[in-house]
Amino acid sequence: MTDSKYFTTNKKGEIFELKAELNNEKKEKRKEAVKKVIAAMTVGKDVSSLFPDVVNCMQTDNLELKKLVYLYLMNYAKSQPDMAIMAVNSFVKDCEDPNPLIRALAVRTMGCIRVDKITEYLCEPLRKCLKDEDPYVRKTAAVCVAKLHDINAQMVEDQGFLDSLRDLIADSNPMVVANAVAALSEISESHPNSNLLDLNPQNINKLLTALNECTEWGQIFILDCLSNYNPKDEREAQRPEILKQEIKVFFVKYNDPIYVKLEKLDIMIRLASQANIAQVLAELKEYATEVDVDFVRKAVRAIGRCAIKVEQSAERCVSTLLDLIQTKVNYVVQEAIVVIRDIFRKYPNKYESIIATLCENLDSLDEPDARAAMIWIVGEYAERIDNADELLESFLEGFHDESTQVQLTLLTAIVKLFLKKPSETQELVQQVLSLATQDSDNPDLRDRGYIYWRLLSTDPVTAKEVVLSEKPLISEETDLIEPTLLDELICHIGSLASVYHKPPNAFVEGSHGIHRKHLPIQHGSIDTGESPVSAGPAAPIEQAQSVIPSQGDLLGDLLNLDLGPPVNVPQQSSMQMGAVDLLGGGLDSLLGGDLGGGVGGSPAVGQNFIPSSVPNTFAPSPTPAVLSSGLNDLFELSTGMAITTGGYVTPKSIWLPAVKAKGLEISGTFSRRQGQMYMDMTFTNKALQHMTDFAIQFNKNSFGVIPTTPLPIHTPLMPSQSIEVSLPLNTIGPVMKMDPLNNLQVAVKNNIDVFYFSGLIPLNIFFVEDGKMERQVFLATWKDIPNENELQYQIKECHLNADTVSGKLQNDNIYTIAKRNVEGQDMLYQSLKLTNGIWILAELRIQPGNPNYTLSLKCRAPEVTQYVYQVYDSVLKN
Amino acid sequence: PQAFQIFILHKVLISRNYMGNMDMNEVDHFMPIMMRMEEDAESLPLVTHGSAHFLWIKHRNLYLVAMTKKNANAALVYSFLYKMVEVFKEYFKELEEESIRDNFVTVYELMDEVMDFGFPQTTDSKILQEYITQQGHKLDVGAPRPPATVTNAVSWRSEGIKYRKNEVFMDVIESVNLLVSATGSVLRSEIVGSIKLKVVLSGMPELRLGLNDKVLFEITGREKCKTVELEDVKFHQCVRLSRFENDRTISFIPPDGESELMSYRLNTTVKPLIWIESVIEKFSHSRVEIKVKARSQFKSRSTANNVAIMVPVPSDADSPKFKTSTGSCKYLPEKSVVQWNIKSFPGGKEYMMRAHFGLPSVESTELEGRRPITVNFEIPYFTVSGIQVRYLKIIEKSGYEALPWVRYITQSGDYQLRTN
């Protein structure tokens, strides 16, 4: 007897009948009915209306029936959330069943029911199951934590389930350990703290022990997890070399599926080297005579790529290609001609002897690629081909039927021919110029036609220089994967990413939370030219990036940088750039709300915000007693002690890692020198192509910072080249309050793309030179600023005396107005002013023998004080 | 991230959503993609629709499809799908539309057990059969409990196994993969070995296997004997790897019944065991003449059995005529090959075959690829690598006597010789 009978119910009144059967008195009948329901569900019928009746069958002592009911619940609970709650009691009860199979079944199923109300009830049973005596239940509960986290991450954390999972790493049972590891890894993917499991030697040992004993799947979970561990002393891996000796493994077999054949070809080309090129070529030649057109084409292309990649083999490749051309198989010939064109470009003036053979096949070329390639060859070597004019003329007849690619190439080829043999080809060139300009409505073709025309008619010598100029050699390996991408793909080996050759965030929706994987930094690398790309300065990057709430959306339209003709960009003045409205209106003045009250809200408020009523002598001050009692000393301090040498500059950190910017890496810092602010950056090209057309733009920011000049990079940045750039800044740009206040969002464009990053501006670059307040004004202001605006900070572990402190700070335009000694403590009173006119007043208390200083800051805009404190802290500690 | 859903479909026959956060209807895009690919004569094991990725395998006329939206571990997914086929086959003999329908309740149970939230769990059908059975159970009496093997450290063997006669059968099987170019040079030659067990032993026996392993012999200083250098050794989970790492001892508690204890690979180039020289002359519009010479290149005390040499012929060939010095020929028009069978082929011999086919005067326009000659054979009592089982010790605490039986066989793997 089989189950298939359950699929053959009569359609009419089916649901009604099932309902009756589900409520039958006899257990057997009910079980039969549930099977029918599941059968109906399987074939896609909607049986959700039977929900209450099926749930009634849940309380059963029949395991098979219970499983079926659970299955039903998983499928329909979401559509019937209110009724699903009916099942909760049974679940909770089953989690206490004496049979571990039932307990596990219950906790597994509950986790699959994505109904909020149910998940609430899940916590207690889950907690028990995580500590169950039976490992089968514990391993199921471990996975359930991951399920729950997917539904309600906050709850999982609040309930301490992550800790429970971590505890399970030490479980005595290997399967439990494996599932706990799997669950933690899964949770890490969407968790802000990607390192949920601390891979310390102790934990690693636990995992290694379990590794030996668990199933093959468990081994995968554990190995995946361990692969994230970066050993401190890892030797340099020798990745590409591993496969080089195994090239034979990738030789194509007759019965390989076509997708395997194509993939093998790709790998063979990547592995081709001088050592194995003979074997590879012999294979490729073999493949080029197969029957599958795609495969054959790719094999021919591969021969061309070998020629370009392995110089020593070029000659052999060319002769192989000539052999293939002799086969006269149409698509083989065409493909061969396309790759021969590339070989000519790579090795100019070396293989022209074969041109005659190529020309014999002119008539059989019917694909644009091949036609264009042939035309290019004829044009490029026109002086050596006696009948070049006839050959090119033959293409002119059907000029308007050709593809744009062919038309453009033909135009250029004929112009080249004319420049080489002007006397015989004047008519031809006029013909093609008129075809391109007057008879064509393709703008590209017309533009190029006109340019040639004008060049030829105004200055033939220049025309020659332009058109017949030396061409850059084509790159050796056009198919190389960017090193940064390669690194990332290696970390994801075996996954979809490695199949698609794309980073996971390129095809996984909502993957902004996914943590990018990197290879460990390879210590002792001999190749000093290439510094570790990504992993090194992880901390500063993370810090800087966490400032941006969600990259994509906000920044997507941050800068509608004009990506039009690159020639315009260098001419863009700072004013133009500033004028571009970045985010629409919303100027949320930093000062407005906070200072508005007493002062009138003018940005220039700094100079005149002392109320006129401030008396010249002071009444007892409400500020701390120390201050009021020692005012006399305040004025004894001599001024102007240190010579300005420029302020403190934080070391450059990586703002834009190459992995995020298609190979462009930007590291930088901010500085203030001789009263001028700069953004000092290092641009490094870690891609394989050169980079040009750089431009930079800032988002509106709290201090109105904008660049004063365009980005001063005028020459292309070649691969693995670095350039230092100092971009002068001023603060006349549009203001928008940022969080954090000193956050600056930047867009940088080059010929490849636009990239966004953000950095934190150390506040000291805004400390202006005339930040020294008059003593009287200082006292009055200190008193005038309400006490709730005073904030206290600790500067820890500092071992300087008061004078050194004053000197250091003055380099950053923090001026000491007075120094006093009160009960053995040195008190420094200081002022500084920001570019936007905000004054900050400081009192710094230094106790002898106590390395912790107390800094009190007063300001009408108290939100800036923490950034001022950061400046104090870094200046005094460096 | 292994997160995905599994479908077995033709139309969707049965499915299981392991993550609960994916729209199950997305799978509706799968079959149209397959059909489109079929029209374009394409075939890719991984296809995409929107943000959904389908990883599929085909078993008979059924597709087993895993669907994911994450960067799933593709290697794991495919292994898992093949494993599922294995499990279903062991449960239902065959995996086909009918067996799925006939057993849909069990199929659901199995799908629930073999994977949880995208993480593969227990997929060993022997263990699964201990608690997922096709009989309905009452919970109070005799309902199955998770067998200790599900989670045990020794997860591959149950306790309390009893046999009247205790025996172990061990097969050492070596497959030869060969690829020879049309000019007769060996492009690739490798030996893939496997040691298979059939264990009929009571209790929890400890087994120790001794091989003529080169590394072991070097350690112990016995270098005179013939040894083999094993590469890419893979062991069944039961083998204690730490012991192997330490002193190359292969010790284990074996799974009950049939299993593969270990596999290995040898890259040492050996003389192709059966060498083929062929001349295939095609006279367009008239005939094809085929001459094949087969030579056995192993010692004369061994004999290759059931040798079958498949020689490609044009698909439009007709009126076959054969002549052989030994064995018999058969024309298989459905495969467009002539198959030359030699029941017994002793070492050091050479045989000839000639075939003659007519060709139609009107030639088919279809281009034909140059297919290789393939050869099947098996040579019993012989390992091409020279691997030997030196001993197989069986120790069980009850102290019973058990007999080990060892067989050797070398067979053709992927054995191809390209033709002109």
CSV table of C-alpha atoms in Angstrom, one decimal, chain A residues 554-677:
chain,number,residue,atom,x,y,z
A,554,LEU,CA,22.2,58.5,1.6
A,555,LEU,CA,25.2,58.7,-0.5
A,556,GLY,CA,23.7,57.4,-3.7
A,557,ASP,CA,22.4,60.8,-4.4
A,558,LEU,CA,24.9,62.6,-2.3
A,559,LEU,CA,26.9,63.9,-5.2
A,560,ASN,CA,25.4,64.1,-8.5
A,561,LEU,CA,28.8,64.7,-9.8
A,562,ASP,CA,28.6,65.4,-13.5
A,563,LEU,CA,30.1,62.3,-15.1
A,564,GLY,CA,30.1,63.9,-18.5
A,565,PRO,CA,33.1,64.8,-20.5
A,566,PRO,CA,36.1,64.6,-18.2
A,567,VAL,CA,37.8,67.6,-19.8
A,568,ASN,CA,35.4,69.8,-17.8
A,569,VAL,CA,36.4,68.6,-14.5
A,570,PRO,CA,39.7,70.2,-13.9
A,571,GLN,CA,38.2,73.5,-14.9
A,572,GLN,CA,35.5,73.3,-12.3
A,573,SER,CA,36.1,76.1,-9.8
A,574,SER,CA,35.6,75.7,-6.2
A,575,MET,CA,32.7,78.0,-6.3
A,576,GLN,CA,31.0,75.9,-8.9
A,577,MET,CA,31.5,72.9,-6.9
A,578,GLY,CA,30.2,74.6,-3.8
A,579,ALA,CA,27.2,75.7,-5.7
A,580,VAL,CA,26.1,72.2,-6.5
A,581,ASP,CA,23.2,71.5,-4.2
A,582,LEU,CA,24.2,68.3,-2.6
A,583,LEU,CA,21.3,67.2,-0.6
A,584,GLY,CA,18.7,69.9,-1.2
A,585,GLY,CA,17.9,72.6,1.3
A,586,GLY,CA,17.7,71.8,5.0
A,587,LEU,CA,20.4,74.0,6.2
A,588,ASP,CA,20.4,73.1,9.8
A,589,SER,CA,22.7,75.7,11.2
A,590,LEU,CA,25.0,74.5,13.8
A,591,LEU,CA,24.5,77.7,15.7
A,592,GLY,CA,21.0,78.6,15.2
A,593,GLY,CA,19.1,76.8,18.0
A,594,ASP,CA,21.9,76.6,20.5
A,595,LEU,CA,23.1,80.1,20.6
A,596,GLY,CA,20.1,81.9,19.3
A,597,GLY,CA,18.8,82.8,22.7
A,598,GLY,CA,21.0,85.4,24.1
A,599,VAL,CA,23.2,86.2,21.2
A,600,GLY,CA,21.2,86.7,18.1
A,601,GLY,CA,22.4,83.6,16.2
A,602,SER,CA,24.8,85.4,14.0
A,603,PRO,CA,27.6,83.1,12.8
A,604,ALA,CA,30.0,85.9,13.5
A,605,VAL,CA,28.8,85.9,17.1
A,606,GLY,CA,32.1,85.1,18.6
A,607,GLN,CA,33.5,88.6,18.6
A,608,ASN,CA,30.6,90.3,20.1
A,609,PHE,CA,28.8,87.9,22.2
A,610,ILE,CA,29.7,89.4,25.5
A,611,PRO,CA,26.7,91.2,26.8
A,612,SER,CA,27.4,94.9,27.1
A,613,SER,CA,26.3,94.8,30.7
A,614,VAL,CA,29.3,92.8,31.9
A,615,PRO,CA,30.9,94.9,34.5
A,616,ASN,CA,34.6,95.5,34.7
A,617,THR,CA,34.9,94.2,38.2
A,618,PHE,CA,33.5,90.8,39.0
A,619,ALA,CA,30.9,89.9,41.5
A,620,PRO,CA,31.5,86.6,43.3
A,621,SER,CA,31.3,84.0,40.6
A,622,PRO,CA,28.9,81.1,40.6
A,623,THR,CA,31.6,79.0,39.0
A,624,PRO,CA,33.9,76.8,41.2
A,625,ALA,CA,35.5,78.4,44.1
A,626,VAL,CA,39.0,77.9,42.8
A,627,LEU,CA,38.3,80.3,40.0
A,628,SER,CA,36.8,83.1,42.0
A,629,SER,CA,39.3,82.9,44.7
A,630,GLY,CA,42.3,83.1,42.5
A,631,LEU,CA,41.5,85.7,40.0
A,632,ASN,CA,44.4,87.8,40.8
A,633,ASP,CA,46.9,85.3,39.7
A,634,LEU,CA,45.0,85.0,36.5
A,635,PHE,CA,46.6,88.1,35.0
A,636,GLU,CA,50.2,87.4,36.0
A,637,LEU,CA,50.9,85.0,33.2
A,638,SER,CA,53.1,86.3,30.4
A,639,THR,CA,51.8,85.7,27.0
A,640,GLY,CA,53.2,84.7,23.6
A,641,MET,CA,55.5,82.0,24.7
A,642,ALA,CA,55.8,79.5,21.9
A,643,ILE,CA,56.7,79.9,18.3
A,644,THR,CA,54.0,78.6,16.0
A,645,THR,CA,55.2,75.5,14.3
A,646,GLY,CA,51.9,74.2,13.0
A,647,GLY,CA,49.5,72.1,14.8
A,648,TYR,CA,49.2,68.5,15.6
A,649,VAL,CA,48.5,66.3,12.6
A,650,THR,CA,47.0,62.8,13.1
A,651,PRO,CA,48.7,60.1,11.1
A,652,LYS,CA,47.1,59.3,7.8
A,653,SER,CA,44.6,56.5,8.0
A,654,ILE,CA,42.9,54.7,5.1
A,655,TRP,CA,39.6,56.4,4.3
A,656,LEU,CA,38.8,54.5,1.2
A,657,PRO,CA,40.1,50.9,1.0
A,658,ALA,CA,40.9,49.7,-2.4
A,659,VAL,CA,38.4,46.8,-2.1
A,660,LYS,CA,35.6,49.3,-1.9
A,661,ALA,CA,36.8,51.5,-4.8
A,662,LYS,CA,37.8,49.2,-7.6
A,663,GLY,CA,41.4,49.5,-6.7
A,664,LEU,CA,41.6,53.1,-5.7
A,665,GLU,CA,42.9,53.5,-2.2
A,666,ILE,CA,42.8,56.9,-0.4
A,667,SER,CA,44.4,57.5,2.9
A,668,GLY,CA,44.6,60.9,4.4
A,669,THR,CA,44.5,63.3,7.3
A,670,PHE,CA,43.7,66.9,7.9
A,671,SER,CA,46.2,69.7,8.9
A,672,ARG,CA,46.4,73.4,9.5
A,673,ARG,CA,49.5,75.1,8.4
A,674,GLN,CA,50.1,78.9,8.5
A,675,GLY,CA,46.5,79.5,9.0
A,676,GLN,CA,45.4,77.4,6.0
A,677,MET,CA,43.5,74.1,6.3
